[in-house]
Amino acid sequence: MPSWLVLDKFQNSRVLPALIWTVLLLIAMLSPGDKFPSTPQIPHKDKIVHFMLFFILNFLWLRIWMNEANSKKKYLKLFTSYLVFGIIIAILVEYLQLYVPNRSFDYFDIAANMLGAAFGIICFYILYKMDSKLV
């Protein structure tokens, strides 16, 4: 079995939240637009939601694999991988919305998704260096 598939007990407890969040994000992003309840009008609410969804997504996935990185080179590779992961998912989900009723493709949503992914990585790194219990 490849070493990246073998998780110790500590990491196993972190997989479930990341998987659940990923599934919920995909359900929310790929559900027809008319299925959501009406909410108060807040300027740029949609972009804020996109940002937060992808912020949390990358943060949760980084929690799983960070203990595997034990050198500066591995840290850089891990963060780069998650940034690419966030960018690919951000674009893919937005593209798939073209085929969902009452949803649309929006470059600004992609930007909010990518910014959320990047800030999730940055926030994780800061908390990790501070030895926070959140990571």
Coordinates of C-alpha atoms in Angstrom, one line a residue:
M1 CA 0.0 0.0 0.0
P2 CA 1.4 3.4 -0.9
S3 CA 2.7 5.4 2.1
W4 CA 0.4 8.3 1.4
L5 CA -2.6 6.1 1.9
V6 CA -1.5 4.8 5.3
L7 CA -2.7 7.2 8.0
D8 CA -2.1 6.9 11.7
K9 CA -4.8 7.0 14.2
F10 CA -4.4 10.8 14.7
Q11 CA -4.8 11.5 11.0
N12 CA -7.8 9.2 10.6
S13 CA -9.7 11.4 13.0
R14 CA -9.1 14.3 10.6
V15 CA -10.1 12.6 7.4
L16 CA -13.8 12.4 8.1
P17 CA -14.4 16.2 8.5
A18 CA -12.4 16.9 5.3
L19 CA -14.4 14.3 3.4
I20 CA -17.8 15.6 4.8
W21 CA -16.9 19.2 4.0
T22 CA -15.8 18.2 0.4
V23 CA -19.1 16.4 -0.2
L24 CA -21.2 19.3 1.3
L25 CA -19.3 21.8 -0.8
L26 CA -19.9 19.8 -4.0
I27 CA -23.6 19.4 -3.1
A28 CA -24.0 23.2 -2.4
M29 CA -22.1 24.3 -5.4
L30 CA -23.8 21.8 -7.8
S31 CA -27.3 22.1 -6.6
P32 CA -29.8 24.1 -8.7
G33 CA -29.9 27.7 -7.8
D34 CA -33.6 27.8 -7.1
K35 CA -33.2 25.2 -4.3
F36 CA -31.7 27.7 -1.8
P37 CA -33.8 29.6 0.7
S38 CA -33.9 33.4 0.2
T39 CA -31.5 35.3 2.5
P40 CA -31.1 38.9 3.4
Q41 CA -29.4 41.0 0.7
I42 CA -25.8 41.5 1.7
P43 CA -23.4 43.1 -0.9
H44 CA -21.1 40.4 -2.4
K45 CA -22.7 37.7 -0.2
D46 CA -22.1 35.1 -3.0
K47 CA -18.4 35.9 -3.1
I48 CA -18.0 35.7 0.6
V49 CA -19.7 32.3 0.7
H50 CA -17.4 31.0 -2.1
F51 CA -14.3 32.4 -0.3
M52 CA -15.3 30.7 3.0
L53 CA -16.2 27.3 1.4
F54 CA -12.8 27.0 -0.2
F55 CA -10.9 28.5 2.8
I56 CA -12.3 25.7 5.0
L57 CA -11.8 23.1 2.3
N58 CA -8.1 23.6 2.0
F59 CA -7.6 24.2 5.7
L60 CA -9.3 20.8 6.5
W61 CA -7.3 18.9 3.9
L62 CA -4.0 20.4 5.1
R63 CA -4.7 19.2 8.6
I64 CA -4.6 15.6 7.4
W65 CA -1.2 15.6 5.7
M66 CA 0.8 18.3 7.5
N67 CA 2.4 15.8 9.9
E68 CA 3.9 14.0 6.9
A69 CA 6.0 17.0 6.0
N70 CA 9.2 17.0 8.0
S71 CA 11.4 19.3 6.0
K72 CA 11.1 22.8 4.5
K73 CA 11.2 21.3 1.0
K74 CA 8.3 19.0 1.8
Y75 CA 6.3 21.9 3.4
L76 CA 6.7 23.9 0.2
K77 CA 5.7 20.9 -2.0
L78 CA 2.7 20.3 0.3
F79 CA 1.5 23.9 0.2
T80 CA 2.0 24.1 -3.6
S81 CA 0.0 20.9 -4.1
Y82 CA -2.9 22.2 -2.0
L83 CA -2.8 25.6 -3.8
V84 CA -3.0 23.7 -7.1
F85 CA -5.7 21.5 -5.7
G86 CA -7.7 24.6 -4.6
I87 CA -7.3 26.2 -8.0
I88 CA -8.4 23.1 -10.0
I89 CA -11.4 22.5 -7.8
A90 CA -12.3 26.2 -7.9
I91 CA -12.3 26.2 -11.7
L92 CA -13.9 22.7 -12.1
V93 CA -16.8 23.4 -9.8
E94 CA -17.5 26.7 -11.4
Y95 CA -17.4 25.1 -14.9
L96 CA -19.7 22.3 -13.8
Q97 CA -22.3 25.0 -12.8
L98 CA -22.8 25.7 -16.5
Y99 CA -24.8 22.4 -16.6
V100 CA -26.8 23.0 -13.4
P101 CA -30.2 24.7 -13.7
N102 CA -30.3 28.2 -12.4
R103 CA -26.5 28.3 -11.9
S104 CA -24.0 30.1 -13.9
F105 CA -20.3 30.4 -14.6
D106 CA -18.7 33.4 -13.1
Y107 CA -15.0 34.4 -13.2
F108 CA -15.4 36.4 -10.0
D109 CA -16.6 33.2 -8.2
I110 CA -13.5 31.5 -9.4
A111 CA -11.4 34.3 -8.0
A112 CA -13.2 34.1 -4.7
N113 CA -12.7 30.3 -4.6
M114 CA -9.0 30.6 -5.4
L115 CA -8.5 33.4 -2.8
G116 CA -10.3 31.3 -0.2
A117 CA -8.1 28.3 -1.0
A118 CA -5.0 30.5 -0.8
F119 CA -6.0 32.2 2.5
G120 CA -6.9 28.8 3.9
I121 CA -3.3 27.7 3.3
I122 CA -1.9 30.9 4.7
C123 CA -4.0 30.7 7.8
F124 CA -3.2 27.1 8.3
Y125 CA 0.6 27.8 8.0
I126 CA 0.4 30.7 10.5
L127 CA -1.5 28.6 13.0
Y128 CA 0.8 25.7 12.4
K129 CA 3.9 27.8 13.1
M130 CA 2.2 29.2 16.3
D131 CA 1.6 25.5 17.4
S132 CA -2.1 26.1 17.6
K133 CA -4.5 23.3 18.7
L134 CA -6.6 24.1 15.6
V135 CA -4.1 22.4 13.3

